[in-house]
């Protein structure tokens, strides 16, 4: 049951992360007690569905990630499962944006789908490259394949693509325009009270899970001297999160249409080349 | 037990597609139905196919929602509207297809089971699809991808804000 306890602890950390991002704990307290604000004629069913789906898909994606030696759900097709769950964020964000019956959330929802169409193909190619290098879709075997050399060393392009797509997936930092200040908070503009708290926690959960997945995919999983495997997994996850946070602070916002061009003209060919190189090395 | 829950969910949300009066709700009712079908694949240990169905259907439905709302000229969106068109024709066609499928179930001479499930169904699936023709399949795969990308590139007209 250690893994389940770890998941619960992780969720606690997420609420703390929301508190920090909203600048104070009062923000969380407000989220818990404040009466919800409603727009005119919202589709409440779809809003609630979207708000709840976001943290749920983040947790479901996290199930297959090995914390140290073992994952909660050690699936043979773990990488495909991870990919499928994280795409659930598309549905969640679009639903939350649509249901409010308000302009800015709607624009934000559509921005996220556009961003998704841009990042998803390079993202999939990065995951396929890892699976090809390891010869397996199971996270445990991907980690085992990195005993000699971490994948980040000989698949740097795939790692770069993964970092960009992870930020886009959690619509955070330079990729945060679907919920950006430029459109008054976008998807989150009309969310208030517990809805807002759950949605933001779900978004941070997705960011943390995306960072945690980079560890078994590219950074050798729990491998490292002195410390036990679970501790190394945690240390590396925090390091990747710090990288994300640094990018979020330093890089300006990216416009969807420009990112779309960049993704299709640069990232897809680059990730295909990386796939080719890894394929030749493996052969 | 899990199978029956998923089956009821799939059929019920399939019916909901035609009952609800909102395009968004109809789309996501259909998505719920298809995810229930994908989860059924997980139940019979076809993990790869199950995860793939869920993955593809979520992306497909989102793209479909975008196009549907774009073409229905209802961009602001929450106006109730009927999801039913050509009721008589649709009823006749669906009744005929249903009758055909049910007849198929009862009239087919189902073979007895031979052998056991493979240890790794994902690998068996890959081998049975590609097998000895791996090279051909890979070339076709890359060709399809190249066609897709070049079609998109050719179809894109630059927007007014692009250089």
GROMACS .gro file of C-alpha atoms in nm:
model
  446
    1UNK     CA    1   0.000   0.000   0.000
    2UNK     CA    2   0.305   0.226   0.004
    3UNK     CA    3   0.229   0.346  -0.348
    4UNK     CA    4  -0.126   0.449  -0.257
    5UNK     CA    5   0.005   0.642   0.043
    6UNK     CA    6   0.251   0.809  -0.192
    7UNK     CA    7  -0.031   0.910  -0.428
    8UNK     CA    8  -0.229   1.058  -0.139
    9UNK     CA    9   0.078   1.249  -0.021
   10UNK     CA   10   0.129   1.374  -0.374
   11UNK     CA   11  -0.226   1.507  -0.387
   12UNK     CA   12  -0.165   1.690  -0.059
   13UNK     CA   13   0.145   1.849  -0.210
   14UNK     CA   14  -0.068   1.961  -0.505
   15UNK     CA   15  -0.311   2.152  -0.287
   16UNK     CA   16  -0.005   2.321  -0.134
   17UNK     CA   17   0.117   2.402  -0.486
   18UNK     CA   18  -0.214   2.568  -0.568
   19UNK     CA   19  -0.184   2.764  -0.244
   20UNK     CA   20   0.159   2.887  -0.346
   21UNK     CA   21   0.050   2.971  -0.698
   22UNK     CA   22  -0.251   3.164  -0.574
   23UNK     CA   23   0.001   3.342  -0.352
   24UNK     CA   24  -0.165   3.249  -0.022
   25UNK     CA   25  -0.347   2.978   0.170
   26UNK     CA   26  -0.643   3.210   0.193
   27UNK     CA   27  -0.692   3.140  -0.177
   28UNK     CA   28  -0.744   2.772  -0.101
   29UNK     CA   29  -0.969   2.850   0.194
   30UNK     CA   30  -1.172   3.078  -0.028
   31UNK     CA   31  -1.198   2.805  -0.286
   32UNK     CA   32  -1.343   2.571  -0.025
   33UNK     CA   33  -1.602   2.803   0.131
   34UNK     CA   34  -1.694   3.069  -0.122
   35UNK     CA   35  -2.028   3.043  -0.300
   36UNK     CA   36  -1.991   2.969  -0.670
   37UNK     CA   37  -2.043   3.249  -0.915
   38UNK     CA   38  -2.261   3.145  -1.208
   39UNK     CA   39  -2.284   3.271  -1.561
   40UNK     CA   40  -2.615   3.301  -1.742
   41UNK     CA   41  -2.745   2.964  -1.868
   42UNK     CA   42  -2.428   2.757  -1.816
   43UNK     CA   43  -2.415   2.388  -1.904
   44UNK     CA   44  -2.344   2.285  -1.546
   45UNK     CA   45  -2.319   1.913  -1.623
   46UNK     CA   46  -2.042   1.968  -1.877
   47UNK     CA   47  -1.854   2.217  -1.656
   48UNK     CA   48  -1.853   1.976  -1.361
   49UNK     CA   49  -1.749   1.692  -1.590
   50UNK     CA   50  -1.457   1.896  -1.723
   51UNK     CA   51  -1.348   2.020  -1.380
   52UNK     CA   52  -1.352   1.671  -1.228
   53UNK     CA   53  -1.195   1.500  -1.529
   54UNK     CA   54  -0.873   1.703  -1.516
   55UNK     CA   55  -0.738   1.573  -1.180
   56UNK     CA   56  -0.880   1.226  -1.252
   57UNK     CA   57  -0.686   1.183  -1.577
   58UNK     CA   58  -0.371   1.315  -1.408
   59UNK     CA   59  -0.398   1.050  -1.135
   60UNK     CA   60  -0.485   0.776  -1.387
   61UNK     CA   61  -0.178   0.871  -1.593
   62UNK     CA   62   0.036   0.859  -1.278
   63UNK     CA   63  -0.075   0.501  -1.199
   64UNK     CA   64   0.171   0.344  -1.445
   65UNK     CA   65   0.475   0.550  -1.338
   66UNK     CA   66   0.722   0.350  -1.127
   67UNK     CA   67   0.802   0.515  -0.794
   68UNK     CA   68   1.136   0.352  -0.727
   69UNK     CA   69   1.100  -0.011  -0.827
   70UNK     CA   70   0.728  -0.059  -0.873
   71UNK     CA   71   0.427   0.120  -1.018
   72UNK     CA   72   0.076   0.102  -0.873
   73UNK     CA   73  -0.040  -0.045  -1.204
   74UNK     CA   74   0.245  -0.220  -1.383
   75UNK     CA   75   0.089  -0.235  -1.728
   76UNK     CA   76   0.261  -0.396  -2.027
   77UNK     CA   77   0.154  -0.104  -2.245
   78UNK     CA   78   0.224   0.163  -1.984
   79UNK     CA   79   0.344   0.426  -2.233
   80UNK     CA   80   0.027   0.398  -2.443
   81UNK     CA   81  -0.186   0.412  -2.126
   82UNK     CA   82  -0.001   0.724  -2.008
   83UNK     CA   83  -0.056   0.887  -2.347
   84UNK     CA   84  -0.427   0.794  -2.355
   85UNK     CA   85  -0.495   0.932  -2.006
   86UNK     CA   86  -0.309   1.254  -2.060
   87UNK     CA   87  -0.511   1.322  -2.379
   88UNK     CA   88  -0.814   1.321  -2.147
   89UNK     CA   89  -0.703   1.673  -2.055
   90UNK     CA   90  -0.822   1.783  -2.401
   91UNK     CA   91  -1.175   1.681  -2.314
   92UNK     CA   92  -1.153   1.828  -1.962
   93UNK     CA   93  -1.029   2.171  -2.067
   94UNK     CA   94  -1.262   2.202  -2.365
   95UNK     CA   95  -1.565   2.099  -2.155
   96UNK     CA   96  -1.482   2.347  -1.878
   97UNK     CA   97  -1.432   2.620  -2.140
   98UNK     CA   98  -1.749   2.541  -2.334
   99UNK     CA   99  -1.988   2.487  -2.045
  100UNK     CA  100  -1.955   2.834  -1.894
  101UNK     CA  101  -2.144   2.996  -2.186
  102UNK     CA  102  -1.899   3.282  -2.175
  103UNK     CA  103  -1.664   3.419  -2.439
  104UNK     CA  104  -1.321   3.401  -2.277
  105UNK     CA  105  -1.351   3.045  -2.143
  106UNK     CA  106  -1.477   2.937  -2.487
  107UNK     CA  107  -1.178   3.099  -2.658
  108UNK     CA  108  -0.948   2.936  -2.401
  109UNK     CA  109  -1.102   2.593  -2.463
  110UNK     CA  110  -1.051   2.625  -2.837
  111UNK     CA  111  -0.697   2.751  -2.785
  112UNK     CA  112  -0.619   2.439  -2.588
  113UNK     CA  113  -0.751   2.208  -2.860
  114UNK     CA  114  -0.542   2.399  -3.118
  115UNK     CA  115  -0.239   2.369  -2.891
  116UNK     CA  116  -0.315   1.998  -2.852
  117UNK     CA  117  -0.319   1.942  -3.228
  118UNK     CA  118   0.023   2.108  -3.240
  119UNK     CA  119   0.198   1.930  -2.954
  120UNK     CA  120   0.044   1.585  -2.969
  121UNK     CA  121   0.220   1.443  -3.277
  122UNK     CA  122   0.576   1.545  -3.174
  123UNK     CA  123   0.488   1.424  -2.821
  124UNK     CA  124   0.382   1.084  -2.952
  125UNK     CA  125   0.697   1.055  -3.162
  126UNK     CA  126   0.907   1.132  -2.853
  127UNK     CA  127   0.729   0.854  -2.661
  128UNK     CA  128   0.766   0.614  -2.956
  129UNK     CA  129   1.139   0.694  -2.972
  130UNK     CA  130   1.177   0.595  -2.606
  131UNK     CA  131   0.975   0.276  -2.660
  132UNK     CA  132   1.187   0.191  -2.963
  133UNK     CA  133   1.510   0.249  -2.771
  134UNK     CA  134   1.393   0.026  -2.486
  135UNK     CA  135   1.218  -0.230  -2.707
  136UNK     CA  136   0.920  -0.222  -2.473
  137UNK     CA  137   0.613  -0.018  -2.383
  138UNK     CA  138   0.645  -0.112  -2.013
  139UNK     CA  139   0.784   0.166  -1.793
  140UNK     CA  140   0.980  -0.083  -1.582
  141UNK     CA  141   1.165  -0.214  -1.888
  142UNK     CA  142   1.226   0.137  -2.016
  143UNK     CA  143   1.403   0.209  -1.687
  144UNK     CA  144   1.595  -0.118  -1.708
  145UNK     CA  145   1.712  -0.031  -2.060
  146UNK     CA  146   1.879   0.284  -1.922
  147UNK     CA  147   2.119   0.102  -1.686
  148UNK     CA  148   2.415   0.181  -1.910
  149UNK     CA  149   2.322   0.519  -2.051
  150UNK     CA  150   2.028   0.748  -1.978
  151UNK     CA  151   1.803   0.812  -2.275
  152UNK     CA  152   1.838   1.188  -2.227
  153UNK     CA  153   2.202   1.153  -2.335
  154UNK     CA  154   2.147   0.978  -2.667
  155UNK     CA  155   1.793   1.104  -2.740
  156UNK     CA  156   1.834   1.473  -2.655
  157UNK     CA  157   1.588   1.587  -2.924
  158UNK     CA  158   1.317   1.353  -2.795
  159UNK     CA  159   1.375   1.491  -2.444
  160UNK     CA  160   1.351   1.849  -2.568
  161UNK     CA  161   1.028   1.770  -2.753
  162UNK     CA  162   0.895   1.600  -2.441
  163UNK     CA  163   0.966   1.905  -2.224
  164UNK     CA  164   0.789   2.139  -2.467
  165UNK     CA  165   0.490   1.909  -2.501
  166UNK     CA  166   0.470   1.856  -2.124
  167UNK     CA  167   0.438   2.233  -2.073
  168UNK     CA  168   0.177   2.248  -2.350
  169UNK     CA  169  -0.015   1.953  -2.203
  170UNK     CA  170  -0.044   2.121  -1.862
  171UNK     CA  171  -0.100   2.460  -2.034
  172UNK     CA  172   0.157   2.618  -1.811
  173UNK     CA  173   0.431   2.878  -1.844
  174UNK     CA  174   0.491   2.990  -2.203
  175UNK     CA  175   0.220   2.745  -2.316
  176UNK     CA  176  -0.033   2.878  -2.065
  177UNK     CA  177  -0.232   3.090  -2.310
  178UNK     CA  178  -0.551   2.876  -2.293
  179UNK     CA  179  -0.576   2.999  -1.933
  180UNK     CA  180  -0.367   3.309  -1.982
  181UNK     CA  181  -0.404   3.662  -1.851
  182UNK     CA  182  -0.433   3.784  -2.210
  183UNK     CA  183  -0.790   3.651  -2.223
  184UNK     CA  184  -0.881   3.727  -1.862
  185UNK     CA  185  -0.792   3.379  -1.737
  186UNK     CA  186  -0.938   3.194  -2.036
  187UNK     CA  187  -1.076   2.856  -1.933
  188UNK     CA  188  -1.050   2.948  -1.567
  189UNK     CA  189  -1.214   3.292  -1.607
  190UNK     CA  190  -1.561   3.188  -1.489
  191UNK     CA  191  -1.458   2.910  -1.251
  192UNK     CA  192  -1.504   3.001  -0.886
  193UNK     CA  193  -1.516   2.836  -0.545
  194UNK     CA  194  -1.444   2.463  -0.527
  195UNK     CA  195  -1.467   2.429  -0.906
  196UNK     CA  196  -1.167   2.659  -0.944
  197UNK     CA  197  -0.973   2.483  -0.669
  198UNK     CA  198  -1.028   2.137  -0.819
  199UNK     CA  199  -0.952   2.251  -1.174
  200UNK     CA  200  -0.629   2.429  -1.077
  201UNK     CA  201  -0.522   2.134  -0.859
  202UNK     CA  202  -0.588   1.910  -1.160
  203UNK     CA  203  -0.374   2.133  -1.380
  204UNK     CA  204  -0.084   2.124  -1.132
  205UNK     CA  205  -0.132   1.750  -1.096
  206UNK     CA  206  -0.090   1.718  -1.471
  207UNK     CA  207   0.226   1.930  -1.462
  208UNK     CA  208   0.372   1.719  -1.177
  209UNK     CA  209   0.278   1.393  -1.350
  210UNK     CA  210   0.434   1.513  -1.676
  211UNK     CA  211   0.754   1.596  -1.484
  212UNK     CA  212   0.742   1.261  -1.301
  213UNK     CA  213   0.702   1.072  -1.630
  214UNK     CA  214   1.022   1.230  -1.766
  215UNK     CA  215   1.215   1.045  -1.493
  216UNK     CA  216   1.149   0.684  -1.607
  217UNK     CA  217   1.136   0.792  -1.974
  218UNK     CA  218   1.464   0.982  -2.000
  219UNK     CA  219   1.644   1.012  -1.667
  220UNK     CA  220   1.709   0.650  -1.570
  221UNK     CA  221   1.417   0.614  -1.325
  222UNK     CA  222   1.532   0.549  -0.970
  223UNK     CA  223   1.896   0.484  -1.063
  224UNK     CA  224   2.159   0.668  -0.858
  225UNK     CA  225   2.417   0.623  -0.584
  226UNK     CA  226   2.361   0.609  -0.204
  227UNK     CA  227   1.992   0.695  -0.192
  228UNK     CA  228   1.714   0.435  -0.241
  229UNK     CA  229   1.529   0.425  -0.575
  230UNK     CA  230   1.214   0.604  -0.453
  231UNK     CA  231   1.421   0.892  -0.319
  232UNK     CA  232   1.605   0.932  -0.649
  233UNK     CA  233   1.271   0.927  -0.833
  234UNK     CA  234   1.147   1.208  -0.608
  235UNK     CA  235   1.470   1.410  -0.640
  236UNK     CA  236   1.469   1.384  -1.019
  237UNK     CA  237   1.099   1.472  -1.040
  238UNK     CA  238   1.162   1.786  -0.834
  239UNK     CA  239   1.457   1.870  -1.060
  240UNK     CA  240   1.241   1.843  -1.374
  241UNK     CA  241   0.971   2.052  -1.204
  242UNK     CA  242   1.235   2.314  -1.122
  243UNK     CA  243   1.331   2.315  -1.490
  244UNK     CA  244   0.964   2.368  -1.582
  245UNK     CA  245   0.932   2.647  -1.327
  246UNK     CA  246   1.248   2.813  -1.461
  247UNK     CA  247   1.116   2.799  -1.817
  248UNK     CA  248   0.784   2.940  -1.694
  249UNK     CA  249   0.961   3.237  -1.537
  250UNK     CA  250   1.197   3.317  -1.823
  251UNK     CA  251   1.019   3.237  -2.149
  252UNK     CA  252   0.744   3.468  -2.278
  253UNK     CA  253   0.402   3.340  -2.382
  254UNK     CA  254   0.381   3.149  -2.710
  255UNK     CA  255   0.097   3.215  -2.952
  256UNK     CA  256  -0.093   2.905  -3.067
  257UNK     CA  257  -0.072   2.974  -3.439
  258UNK     CA  258   0.303   3.030  -3.424
  259UNK     CA  259   0.347   2.723  -3.210
  260UNK     CA  260   0.140   2.524  -3.462
  261UNK     CA  261   0.375   2.625  -3.745
  262UNK     CA  262   0.683   2.556  -3.531
  263UNK     CA  263   0.548   2.216  -3.421
  264UNK     CA  264   0.462   2.096  -3.772
  265UNK     CA  265   0.756   2.248  -3.957
  266UNK     CA  266   1.034   2.195  -3.701
  267UNK     CA  267   0.939   1.962  -3.417
  268UNK     CA  268   0.780   1.683  -3.623
  269UNK     CA  269   1.071   1.653  -3.873
  270UNK     CA  270   1.322   1.676  -3.586
  271UNK     CA  271   1.147   1.408  -3.383
  272UNK     CA  272   1.121   1.185  -3.692
  273UNK     CA  273   1.496   1.224  -3.748
  274UNK     CA  274   1.558   1.135  -3.384
  275UNK     CA  275   1.337   0.829  -3.431
  276UNK     CA  276   1.538   0.729  -3.738
  277UNK     CA  277   1.870   0.765  -3.555
  278UNK     CA  278   1.748   0.560  -3.258
  279UNK     CA  279   1.604   0.301  -3.498
  280UNK     CA  280   1.942   0.263  -3.673
  281UNK     CA  281   2.129   0.240  -3.341
  282UNK     CA  282   1.889  -0.024  -3.209
  283UNK     CA  283   1.915  -0.226  -3.531
  284UNK     CA  284  -2.001  -0.766  -1.346
  285UNK     CA  285  -1.769  -0.495  -1.478
  286UNK     CA  286  -1.865  -0.604  -1.828
  287UNK     CA  287  -2.234  -0.550  -1.763
  288UNK     CA  288  -2.175  -0.207  -1.610
  289UNK     CA  289  -1.971  -0.107  -1.917
  290UNK     CA  290  -2.228  -0.257  -2.154
  291UNK     CA  291  -2.514  -0.066  -1.992
  292UNK     CA  292  -2.304   0.252  -1.992
  293UNK     CA  293  -2.217   0.209  -2.360
  294UNK     CA  294  -2.578   0.151  -2.468
  295UNK     CA  295  -2.725   0.417  -2.238
  296UNK     CA  296  -2.488   0.689  -2.350
  297UNK     CA  297  -2.539   0.574  -2.709
  298UNK     CA  298  -2.911   0.640  -2.664
  299UNK     CA  299  -2.832   0.971  -2.493
  300UNK     CA  300  -2.664   1.091  -2.815
  301UNK     CA  301  -3.008   1.107  -2.976
  302UNK     CA  302  -3.200   1.230  -2.673
  303UNK     CA  303  -2.998   1.535  -2.568
  304UNK     CA  304  -3.059   1.869  -2.737
  305UNK     CA  305  -2.705   2.010  -2.736
  306UNK     CA  306  -2.426   1.938  -2.981
  307UNK     CA  307  -2.164   1.937  -2.709
  308UNK     CA  308  -2.360   1.694  -2.493
  309UNK     CA  309  -2.428   1.466  -2.789
  310UNK     CA  310  -2.057   1.458  -2.875
  311UNK     CA  311  -1.952   1.372  -2.525
  312UNK     CA  312  -2.230   1.114  -2.481
  313UNK     CA  313  -2.089   0.943  -2.789
  314UNK     CA  314  -1.740   0.971  -2.639
  315UNK     CA  315  -1.862   0.811  -2.314
  316UNK     CA  316  -2.012   0.525  -2.514
  317UNK     CA  317  -1.689   0.467  -2.708
  318UNK     CA  318  -1.472   0.485  -2.393
  319UNK     CA  319  -1.694   0.218  -2.236
  320UNK     CA  320  -1.623   0.002  -2.543
  321UNK     CA  321  -1.249   0.071  -2.505
  322UNK     CA  322  -1.265  -0.027  -2.137
  323UNK     CA  323  -1.429  -0.356  -2.241
  324UNK     CA  324  -1.114  -0.431  -2.443
  325UNK     CA  325  -0.910  -0.371  -2.125
  326UNK     CA  326  -1.130  -0.626  -1.948
  327UNK     CA  327  -1.035  -0.901  -2.194
  328UNK     CA  328  -0.665  -0.815  -2.144
  329UNK     CA  329  -0.622  -0.652  -2.485
  330UNK     CA  330  -0.453  -0.358  -2.311
  331UNK     CA  331  -0.295  -0.211  -2.622
  332UNK     CA  332  -0.617  -0.202  -2.823
  333UNK     CA  333  -0.815  -0.074  -2.524
  334UNK     CA  334  -0.576   0.213  -2.447
  335UNK     CA  335  -0.553   0.294  -2.818
  336UNK     CA  336  -0.932   0.310  -2.859
  337UNK     CA  337  -0.961   0.548  -2.561
  338UNK     CA  338  -0.675   0.763  -2.692
  339UNK     CA  339  -0.804   0.785  -3.048
  340UNK     CA  340  -1.167   0.843  -2.952
  341UNK     CA  341  -1.092   1.135  -2.718
  342UNK     CA  342  -0.886   1.310  -2.986
  343UNK     CA  343  -1.139   1.227  -3.259
  344UNK     CA  344  -1.439   1.354  -3.064
  345UNK     CA  345  -1.263   1.680  -2.976
  346UNK     CA  346  -1.173   1.742  -3.340
  347UNK     CA  347  -1.528   1.646  -3.435
  348UNK     CA  348  -1.674   1.889  -3.181
  349UNK     CA  349  -1.466   2.170  -3.328
  350UNK     CA  350  -1.575   2.095  -3.686
  351UNK     CA  351  -1.937   2.029  -3.596
  352UNK     CA  352  -1.981   2.358  -3.417
  353UNK     CA  353  -1.792   2.536  -3.695
  354UNK     CA  354  -2.022   2.399  -3.967
  355UNK     CA  355  -2.347   2.427  -3.771
  356UNK     CA  356  -2.306   2.804  -3.760
  357UNK     CA  357  -2.380   2.805  -3.391
  358UNK     CA  358  -2.048   2.924  -3.257
  359UNK     CA  359  -2.171   3.080  -2.937
  360UNK     CA  360  -2.330   2.760  -2.873
  361UNK     CA  361  -2.565   2.660  -2.606
  362UNK     CA  362  -2.885   2.701  -2.808
  363UNK     CA  363  -3.086   2.382  -2.776
  364UNK     CA  364  -3.138   2.203  -3.105
  365UNK     CA  365  -3.269   1.867  -3.219
  366UNK     CA  366  -3.007   1.605  -3.295
  367UNK     CA  367  -3.244   1.414  -3.524
  368UNK     CA  368  -3.263   1.442  -3.902
  369UNK     CA  369  -3.437   1.224  -4.162
  370UNK     CA  370  -3.618   1.030  -3.890
  371UNK     CA  371  -3.800   0.775  -4.110
  372UNK     CA  372  -3.497   0.689  -4.321
  373UNK     CA  373  -3.272   0.664  -4.016
  374UNK     CA  374  -3.523   0.440  -3.836
  375UNK     CA  375  -3.552   0.206  -4.136
  376UNK     CA  376  -3.174   0.184  -4.190
  377UNK     CA  377  -3.091   0.128  -3.823
  378UNK     CA  378  -3.366  -0.133  -3.779
  379UNK     CA  379  -3.243  -0.318  -4.089
  380UNK     CA  380  -2.878  -0.310  -3.975
  381UNK     CA  381  -2.977  -0.424  -3.624
  382UNK     CA  382  -3.183  -0.713  -3.764
  383UNK     CA  383  -2.894  -0.812  -3.993
  384UNK     CA  384  -2.642  -0.813  -3.708
  385UNK     CA  385  -2.869  -1.011  -3.474
  386UNK     CA  386  -2.941  -1.261  -3.749
  387UNK     CA  387  -2.565  -1.285  -3.803
  388UNK     CA  388  -2.508  -1.365  -3.436
  389UNK     CA  389  -2.758  -1.655  -3.442
  390UNK     CA  390  -2.691  -1.791  -3.789
  391UNK     CA  391  -2.310  -1.795  -3.776
  392UNK     CA  392  -2.151  -2.130  -3.707
  393UNK     CA  393  -1.917  -2.012  -3.431
  394UNK     CA  394  -1.593  -2.213  -3.423
  395UNK     CA  395  -1.476  -2.386  -3.105
  396UNK     CA  396  -1.187  -2.228  -2.924
  397UNK     CA  397  -0.846  -2.363  -3.021
  398UNK     CA  398  -0.529  -2.295  -2.823
  399UNK     CA  399  -0.477  -2.041  -2.545
  400UNK     CA  400  -0.433  -1.662  -2.544
  401UNK     CA  401  -0.075  -1.559  -2.627
  402UNK     CA  402   0.144  -1.443  -2.336
  403UNK     CA  403   0.179  -1.098  -2.493
  404UNK     CA  404  -0.130  -1.006  -2.701
  405UNK     CA  405   0.031  -0.677  -2.810
  406UNK     CA  406   0.321  -0.857  -2.975
  407UNK     CA  407   0.087  -1.116  -3.129
  408UNK     CA  408  -0.127  -0.836  -3.270
  409UNK     CA  409   0.175  -0.665  -3.424
  410UNK     CA  410   0.299  -0.989  -3.574
  411UNK     CA  411  -0.040  -1.078  -3.721
  412UNK     CA  412  -0.084  -0.731  -3.873
  413UNK     CA  413   0.272  -0.687  -3.999
  414UNK     CA  414   0.454  -1.018  -3.958
  415UNK     CA  415   0.690  -1.085  -4.246
  416UNK     CA  416   0.576  -0.770  -4.431
  417UNK     CA  417   0.730  -0.536  -4.175
  418UNK     CA  418   0.930  -0.340  -4.432
  419UNK     CA  419   0.626  -0.281  -4.655
  420UNK     CA  420   0.416  -0.172  -4.356
  421UNK     CA  421   0.683   0.070  -4.235
  422UNK     CA  422   0.720   0.225  -4.580
  423UNK     CA  423   0.342   0.260  -4.615
  424UNK     CA  424   0.325   0.414  -4.268
  425UNK     CA  425   0.583   0.680  -4.351
  426UNK     CA  426   0.417   0.743  -4.689
  427UNK     CA  427   0.078   0.797  -4.525
  428UNK     CA  428   0.231   1.034  -4.271
  429UNK     CA  429   0.412   1.229  -4.543
  430UNK     CA  430   0.086   1.253  -4.741
  431UNK     CA  431  -0.100   1.381  -4.436
  432UNK     CA  432   0.156   1.646  -4.355
  433UNK     CA  433   0.190   1.766  -4.713
  434UNK     CA  434  -0.190   1.781  -4.753
  435UNK     CA  435  -0.212   1.999  -4.445
  436UNK     CA  436   0.072   2.219  -4.568
  437UNK     CA  437  -0.089   2.256  -4.913
  438UNK     CA  438  -0.432   2.325  -4.767
  439UNK     CA  439  -0.314   2.594  -4.528
  440UNK     CA  440  -0.363   2.943  -4.648
  441UNK     CA  441  -0.172   3.195  -4.447
  442UNK     CA  442  -0.387   3.395  -4.207
  443UNK     CA  443  -0.388   3.772  -4.203
  444UNK     CA  444  -0.153   3.790  -3.905
  445UNK     CA  445   0.114   3.563  -4.050
  446UNK     CA  446   0.421   3.691  -4.219
   0.00000   0.00000   0.00000
